[in-house]
Amino acid sequence: MSTVRARQRAKERPLVVTALLSALGYALVIGAFAGAVPIFPDIGRETVDLLSHAIAVVNTLATASLVLGWYWIRQGEVRKHRAAMLSAFVLILLFLMLYLPKVGGGGEKHFVGPETVRLAYLVMLAIHIVLSAVSVPVVIYAVVLGLTHSPRELRETPHARVGRIAAGTWILSLVLGVVTYVMLNHVYDATFVPS
């Protein structure tokens, strides 16, 4: 199938493409967590730490790209907006390439700190996880619409409304992910439990 035909099909059925890509993403993450995707090598704490640091950098860059994209579309700078949002999406794909081996072959780090701080950490982590899971189909839908429609055509789609929801949930999720990373890796201690 040619790229043009694939793009046309995605344009005609963006919800189907969104559902398929979302299901694939969920399957990869759940499979990695459950150990059902036995393709990841066993890694130790040093590698888990290194991947955690790289993930935090990627998520920070993705957050900056999203904020810039949001700013630029409000300024009417469509090309800059598109470049920023596609950069954020590519960064999230890079995040997955780092995250899946970390959880599939590494282990878990458990927060060690005062109980009140631990509770705040767990609440932020829970919100981060829920928003991450919820934002996947919304983000993919906004990206599919953005990639398959011209700027003029996008005005006739729910891209702007969906994009606001996607960017808002995604930014909050990424920020909370970075905050919990800093708490777990730099402010307080953690115990490592190999998988």
Tab-separated table of N, CA, C and O in Angstrom, residues 15-103:
chain	number	residue	atom	x	y	z
A	15	LEU	N	-10.449	7.556	13.876
A	15	LEU	CA	-10.748	6.864	15.138
A	15	LEU	C	-10.272	5.416	15.101
A	15	LEU	O	-9.795	4.890	16.117
A	16	VAL	N	-10.367	4.774	13.941
A	16	VAL	CA	-9.890	3.392	13.812
A	16	VAL	C	-8.371	3.351	13.973
A	16	VAL	O	-7.829	2.520	14.708
A	17	VAL	N	-7.674	4.264	13.299
A	17	VAL	CA	-6.215	4.340	13.414
A	17	VAL	C	-5.825	4.630	14.858
A	17	VAL	O	-4.902	3.999	15.404
A	18	THR	N	-6.537	5.541	15.493
A	18	THR	CA	-6.275	5.871	16.893
A	18	THR	C	-6.457	4.656	17.785
A	18	THR	O	-5.621	4.379	18.649
A	19	ALA	N	-7.551	3.924	17.583
A	19	ALA	CA	-7.811	2.738	18.399
A	19	ALA	C	-6.725	1.683	18.216
A	19	ALA	O	-6.246	1.092	19.199
A	20	LEU	N	-6.303	1.452	16.984
A	20	LEU	CA	-5.271	0.445	16.715
A	20	LEU	C	-3.926	0.839	17.333
A	20	LEU	O	-3.271	0.021	17.996
A	21	LEU	N	-3.518	2.087	17.127
A	21	LEU	CA	-2.239	2.540	17.677
A	21	LEU	C	-2.263	2.595	19.210
A	21	LEU	O	-1.276	2.262	19.865
A	22	SER	N	-3.396	2.995	19.771
A	22	SER	CA	-3.536	3.023	21.235
A	22	SER	C	-3.449	1.611	21.802
A	22	SER	O	-2.756	1.372	22.797
A	23	ALA	N	-4.151	0.670	21.166
A	23	ALA	CA	-4.121	-0.721	21.632
A	23	ALA	C	-2.705	-1.283	21.570
A	23	ALA	O	-2.261	-1.972	22.496
A	24	LEU	N	-1.982	-0.959	20.505
A	24	LEU	CA	-0.595	-1.415	20.380
A	24	LEU	C	0.265	-0.842	21.507
A	24	LEU	O	1.034	-1.571	22.151
A	25	GLY	N	0.117	0.452	21.770
A	25	GLY	CA	0.878	1.091	22.848
A	25	GLY	C	0.564	0.495	24.208
A	25	GLY	O	1.471	0.172	24.985
A	26	TYR	N	-0.732	0.319	24.497
A	26	TYR	CA	-1.126	-0.288	25.779
A	26	TYR	C	-0.581	-1.705	25.894
A	26	TYR	O	-0.100	-2.115	26.956
A	27	ALA	N	-0.661	-2.482	24.815
A	27	ALA	CA	-0.186	-3.867	24.843
A	27	ALA	C	1.313	-3.933	25.131
A	27	ALA	O	1.764	-4.780	25.913
A	28	LEU	N	2.072	-3.033	24.518
A	28	LEU	CA	3.521	-3.019	24.756
A	28	LEU	C	3.845	-2.695	26.216
A	28	LEU	O	4.665	-3.367	26.841
A	29	VAL	N	3.197	-1.677	26.754
A	29	VAL	CA	3.487	-1.269	28.135
A	29	VAL	C	3.013	-2.325	29.126
A	29	VAL	O	3.760	-2.735	30.023
A	30	ILE	N	1.787	-2.801	28.967
A	30	ILE	CA	1.259	-3.821	29.890
A	30	ILE	C	2.065	-5.108	29.759
A	30	ILE	O	2.392	-5.753	30.762
A	31	GLY	N	2.415	-5.465	28.523
A	31	GLY	CA	3.231	-6.663	28.307
A	31	GLY	C	4.588	-6.558	28.964
A	31	GLY	O	5.095	-7.522	29.546
A	32	ALA	N	5.203	-5.378	28.893
A	32	ALA	CA	6.504	-5.174	29.529
A	32	ALA	C	6.384	-5.276	31.042
A	32	ALA	O	7.212	-5.913	31.708
A	33	PHE	N	5.344	-4.668	31.614
A	33	PHE	CA	5.135	-4.728	33.065
A	33	PHE	C	4.870	-6.153	33.532
A	33	PHE	O	5.359	-6.582	34.572
A	34	ALA	N	4.078	-6.884	32.757
A	34	ALA	CA	3.688	-8.238	33.150
A	34	ALA	C	4.755	-9.278	32.831
A	34	ALA	O	4.608	-10.445	33.193
A	35	GLY	N	5.791	-8.864	32.119
A	35	GLY	CA	6.819	-9.815	31.725
A	35	GLY	C	6.383	-10.696	30.574
A	35	GLY	O	6.995	-11.719	30.285
A	36	ALA	N	5.302	-10.324	29.906
A	36	ALA	CA	4.763	-11.118	28.800
A	36	ALA	C	5.470	-10.840	27.483
A	36	ALA	O	5.220	-11.527	26.505
A	37	VAL	N	6.322	-9.817	27.463
A	37	VAL	CA	7.097	-9.498	26.269
A	37	VAL	C	8.559	-9.798	26.618
A	37	VAL	O	9.295	-8.918	27.045
A	38	PRO	N	8.974	-11.061	26.459
A	38	PRO	CA	10.305	-11.469	26.931
A	38	PRO	C	11.435	-11.102	25.972
A	38	PRO	O	12.287	-11.918	25.667
A	39	ILE	N	11.447	-9.868	25.521
A	39	ILE	CA	12.484	-9.445	24.573
A	39	ILE	C	13.514	-8.524	25.216
A	39	ILE	O	14.484	-8.159	24.577
A	40	PHE	N	13.295	-8.186	26.462
A	40	PHE	CA	14.172	-7.223	27.107
A	40	PHE	C	15.246	-7.944	27.928
A	40	PHE	O	14.938	-8.850	28.686
A	41	PRO	N	16.491	-7.507	27.816
A	41	PRO	CA	17.555	-8.133	28.616
A	41	PRO	C	17.425	-7.721	30.079
A	41	PRO	O	16.886	-6.662	30.394
A	42	ASP	N	17.915	-8.576	30.963
A	42	ASP	CA	17.944	-8.221	32.381
A	42	ASP	C	18.954	-7.101	32.581
A	42	ASP	O	20.064	-7.146	32.049
A	43	ILE	N	18.540	-6.087	33.335
A	43	ILE	CA	19.423	-4.956	33.605
A	43	ILE	C	19.461	-4.699	35.103
A	43	ILE	O	18.501	-5.005	35.821
A	44	GLY	N	20.548	-4.144	35.577
A	44	GLY	CA	20.726	-3.867	36.998
A	44	GLY	C	20.328	-2.453	37.365
A	44	GLY	O	19.874	-1.666	36.526
A	45	ARG	N	20.543	-2.141	38.618
A	45	ARG	CA	20.144	-0.820	39.129
A	45	ARG	C	20.853	0.317	38.404
A	45	ARG	O	20.243	1.349	38.133
A	46	GLU	N	22.127	0.153	38.074
A	46	GLU	CA	22.863	1.230	37.407
A	46	GLU	C	22.206	1.586	36.070
A	46	GLU	O	22.053	2.763	35.738
A	47	THR	N	21.814	0.563	35.319
A	47	THR	CA	21.171	0.811	34.028
A	47	THR	C	19.776	1.372	34.223
A	47	THR	O	19.358	2.263	33.480
A	48	VAL	N	19.051	0.876	35.229
A	48	VAL	CA	17.720	1.423	35.537
A	48	VAL	C	17.853	2.903	35.884
A	48	VAL	O	17.073	3.731	35.409
A	49	ASP	N	18.856	3.245	36.695
A	49	ASP	CA	19.080	4.651	37.056
A	49	ASP	C	19.405	5.488	35.817
A	49	ASP	O	18.863	6.580	35.637
A	50	LEU	N	20.282	4.975	34.962
A	50	LEU	CA	20.652	5.691	33.747
A	50	LEU	C	19.434	5.915	32.849
A	50	LEU	O	19.215	7.025	32.334
A	51	LEU	N	18.625	4.878	32.678
A	51	LEU	CA	17.403	5.018	31.876
A	51	LEU	C	16.439	6.011	32.527
A	51	LEU	O	15.790	6.803	31.833
A	52	SER	N	16.335	5.986	33.848
A	52	SER	CA	15.461	6.941	34.563
A	52	SER	C	15.898	8.379	34.297
A	52	SER	O	15.060	9.253	34.056
A	53	HIS	N	17.199	8.620	34.348
A	53	HIS	CA	17.714	9.971	34.091
A	53	HIS	C	17.419	10.388	32.649
A	53	HIS	O	16.991	11.522	32.391
A	54	ALA	N	17.650	9.481	31.707
A	54	ALA	CA	17.389	9.788	30.292
A	54	ALA	C	15.906	10.054	30.062
A	54	ALA	O	15.533	10.985	29.329
A	55	ILE	N	15.053	9.280	30.697
A	55	ILE	CA	13.604	9.472	30.568
A	55	ILE	C	13.194	10.840	31.100
A	55	ILE	O	12.367	11.532	30.499
A	56	ALA	N	13.771	11.246	32.223
A	56	ALA	CA	13.441	12.565	32.782
A	56	ALA	C	13.840	13.681	31.818
A	56	ALA	O	13.096	14.659	31.651
A	57	VAL	N	14.990	13.542	31.167
A	57	VAL	CA	15.422	14.552	30.191
A	57	VAL	C	14.455	14.569	29.005
A	57	VAL	O	14.005	15.639	28.567
A	58	VAL	N	14.116	13.397	28.490
A	58	VAL	CA	13.187	13.307	27.357
A	58	VAL	C	11.837	13.917	27.727
A	58	VAL	O	11.260	14.687	26.946
A	59	ASN	N	11.331	13.599	28.917
A	59	ASN	CA	10.035	14.143	29.329
A	59	ASN	C	10.079	15.653	29.530
A	59	ASN	O	9.103	16.351	29.237
A	60	THR	N	11.192	16.163	30.006
A	60	THR	CA	11.339	17.617	30.160
A	60	THR	C	11.342	18.295	28.792
A	60	THR	O	10.682	19.326	28.593
A	61	LEU	N	12.063	17.717	27.844
A	61	LEU	CA	12.088	18.266	26.479
A	61	LEU	C	10.706	18.176	25.822
A	61	LEU	O	10.288	19.106	25.127
A	62	ALA	N	10.011	17.069	26.060
A	62	ALA	CA	8.653	16.927	25.506
A	62	ALA	C	7.721	17.976	26.096
A	62	ALA	O	6.904	18.567	25.378
A	63	THR	N	7.845	18.235	27.389
A	63	THR	CA	7.020	19.264	28.031
A	63	THR	C	7.300	20.629	27.416
A	63	THR	O	6.367	21.379	27.092
A	64	ALA	N	8.563	20.946	27.236
A	64	ALA	CA	8.928	22.235	26.624
A	64	ALA	C	8.368	22.325	25.206
A	64	ALA	O	7.836	23.380	24.809
A	65	SER	N	8.450	21.246	24.449
A	65	SER	CA	7.900	21.245	23.084
A	65	SER	C	6.393	21.466	23.094
A	65	SER	O	5.863	22.224	22.269
A	66	LEU	N	5.701	20.816	24.021
A	66	LEU	CA	4.249	20.987	24.106
A	66	LEU	C	3.867	22.416	24.476
A	66	LEU	O	2.944	22.991	23.892
A	67	VAL	N	4.568	22.974	25.442
A	67	VAL	CA	4.268	24.349	25.858
A	67	VAL	C	4.530	25.317	24.707
A	67	VAL	O	3.719	26.219	24.434
A	68	LEU	N	5.644	25.120	23.999
A	68	LEU	CA	5.931	25.974	22.839
A	68	LEU	C	4.875	25.795	21.747
A	68	LEU	O	4.423	26.772	21.148
A	69	GLY	N	4.486	24.559	21.501
A	69	GLY	CA	3.452	24.307	20.488
A	69	GLY	C	2.139	24.976	20.838
A	69	GLY	O	1.460	25.555	19.976
A	70	TRP	N	1.779	24.918	22.106
A	70	TRP	CA	0.552	25.559	22.574
A	70	TRP	C	0.669	27.075	22.378
A	70	TRP	O	-0.250	27.726	21.905
A	71	TYR	N	1.804	27.636	22.760
A	71	TYR	CA	2.037	29.069	22.602
A	71	TYR	C	1.960	29.467	21.123
A	71	TYR	O	1.297	30.441	20.761
A	72	TRP	N	2.645	28.727	20.263
A	72	TRP	CA	2.711	29.096	18.855
A	72	TRP	C	1.363	29.012	18.154
A	72	TRP	O	1.069	29.847	17.313
A	73	ILE	N	0.526	28.053	18.515
A	73	ILE	CA	-0.779	28.002	17.844
A	73	ILE	C	-1.639	29.178	18.294
A	73	ILE	O	-2.416	29.721	17.522
A	74	ARG	N	-1.457	29.628	19.524
A	74	ARG	CA	-2.194	30.814	19.991
A	74	ARG	C	-1.716	32.080	19.286
A	74	ARG	O	-2.446	33.058	19.201
A	75	GLN	N	-0.477	32.051	18.795
A	75	GLN	CA	0.070	33.178	18.036
A	75	GLN	C	-0.209	33.050	16.543
A	75	GLN	O	0.215	33.897	15.762
A	76	GLY	N	-0.871	31.975	16.149
A	76	GLY	CA	-1.180	31.752	14.743
A	76	GLY	C	-0.014	31.211	13.928
A	76	GLY	O	-0.057	31.210	12.699
A	77	GLU	N	1.006	30.720	14.596
A	77	GLU	CA	2.190	30.185	13.916
A	77	GLU	C	2.026	28.672	13.736
A	77	GLU	O	2.570	27.869	14.491
A	78	VAL	N	1.275	28.306	12.692
A	78	VAL	CA	0.884	26.915	12.475
A	78	VAL	C	2.092	26.014	12.232
A	78	VAL	O	2.168	24.913	12.779
A	79	ARG	N	3.030	26.448	11.415
A	79	ARG	CA	4.198	25.605	11.116
A	79	ARG	C	5.027	25.327	12.370
A	79	ARG	O	5.473	24.204	12.597
A	80	LYS	N	5.250	26.354	13.173
A	80	LYS	CA	6.006	26.150	14.413
A	80	LYS	C	5.234	25.237	15.368
A	80	LYS	O	5.827	24.382	16.033
A	81	HIS	N	3.914	25.442	15.440
A	81	HIS	CA	3.067	24.597	16.283
A	81	HIS	C	3.198	23.139	15.858
A	81	HIS	O	3.419	22.249	16.689
A	82	ARG	N	3.067	22.902	14.566
A	82	ARG	CA	3.140	21.531	14.040
A	82	ARG	C	4.501	20.909	14.352
A	82	ARG	O	4.579	19.763	14.802
A	83	ALA	N	5.576	21.664	14.137
A	83	ALA	CA	6.925	21.147	14.402
A	83	ALA	C	7.100	20.819	15.885
A	83	ALA	O	7.674	19.776	16.241
A	84	ALA	N	6.596	21.682	16.753
A	84	ALA	CA	6.725	21.453	18.196
A	84	ALA	C	5.929	20.234	18.630
A	84	ALA	O	6.418	19.402	19.408
A	85	MET	N	4.710	20.098	18.131
A	85	MET	CA	3.870	18.969	18.534
A	85	MET	C	4.415	17.649	17.983
A	85	MET	O	4.399	16.628	18.681
A	86	LEU	N	4.916	17.672	16.762
A	86	LEU	CA	5.527	16.457	16.220
A	86	LEU	C	6.812	16.119	16.965
A	86	LEU	O	7.116	14.943	17.198
A	87	SER	N	7.560	17.131	17.377
A	87	SER	CA	8.758	16.897	18.189
A	87	SER	C	8.384	16.240	19.511
A	87	SER	O	9.043	15.286	19.949
A	88	ALA	N	7.334	16.737	20.142
A	88	ALA	CA	6.874	16.143	21.404
A	88	ALA	C	6.456	14.696	21.196
A	88	ALA	O	6.764	13.822	22.013
A	89	PHE	N	5.777	14.422	20.085
A	89	PHE	CA	5.333	13.058	19.813
A	89	PHE	C	6.529	12.139	19.568
A	89	PHE	O	6.578	11.017	20.091
A	90	VAL	N	7.510	12.595	18.821
A	90	VAL	CA	8.718	11.799	18.584
A	90	VAL	C	9.457	11.565	19.905
A	90	VAL	O	9.966	10.468	20.161
A	91	LEU	N	9.496	12.575	20.751
A	91	LEU	CA	10.139	12.412	22.054
A	91	LEU	C	9.421	11.372	22.904
A	91	LEU	O	10.058	10.608	23.634
A	92	ILE	N	8.099	11.304	22.792
A	92	ILE	CA	7.366	10.299	23.556
A	92	ILE	C	7.641	8.902	22.998
A	92	ILE	O	7.690	7.925	23.751
A	93	LEU	N	7.836	8.795	21.706
A	93	LEU	CA	8.232	7.495	21.142
A	93	LEU	C	9.618	7.110	21.663
A	93	LEU	O	9.863	5.943	21.995
A	94	LEU	N	10.525	8.095	21.768
A	94	LEU	CA	11.839	7.848	22.355
A	94	LEU	C	11.686	7.435	23.819
A	94	LEU	O	12.365	6.510	24.295
A	95	PHE	N	10.797	8.105	24.535
A	95	PHE	CA	10.507	7.727	25.920
A	95	PHE	C	10.133	6.247	25.996
A	95	PHE	O	10.644	5.510	26.844
A	96	LEU	N	9.244	5.791	25.108
A	96	LEU	CA	8.834	4.383	25.119
A	96	LEU	C	10.022	3.453	24.874
A	96	LEU	O	10.115	2.390	25.493
A	97	MET	N	10.919	3.853	23.983
A	97	MET	CA	12.094	3.031	23.690
A	97	MET	C	13.017	2.929	24.914
A	97	MET	O	13.755	1.959	25.054
A	98	LEU	N	12.983	3.897	25.787
A	98	LEU	CA	13.771	3.866	27.022
A	98	LEU	C	12.996	3.195	28.164
A	98	LEU	O	13.563	2.460	28.975
A	99	TYR	N	11.714	3.465	28.218
A	99	TYR	CA	10.874	3.008	29.326
A	99	TYR	C	10.622	1.508	29.285
A	99	TYR	O	10.690	0.831	30.316
A	100	LEU	N	10.317	0.976	28.097
A	100	LEU	CA	9.976	-0.443	28.006
A	100	LEU	C	11.110	-1.357	28.466
A	100	LEU	O	10.872	-2.269	29.259
A	101	PRO	N	12.356	-1.141	28.033
A	101	PRO	CA	13.437	-1.989	28.560
A	101	PRO	C	13.643	-1.801	30.064
A	101	PRO	O	14.009	-2.734	30.767
A	102	LYS	N	13.401	-0.582	30.543
A	102	LYS	CA	13.574	-0.310	31.973
A	102	LYS	C	12.610	-1.154	32.799
A	102	LYS	O	13.003	-1.803	33.762
A	103	VAL	N	11.336	-1.176	32.419
A	103	VAL	CA	10.358	-1.947	33.195
A	103	VAL	C	10.343	-3.420	32.800
A	103	VAL	O	10.037	-4.279	33.621
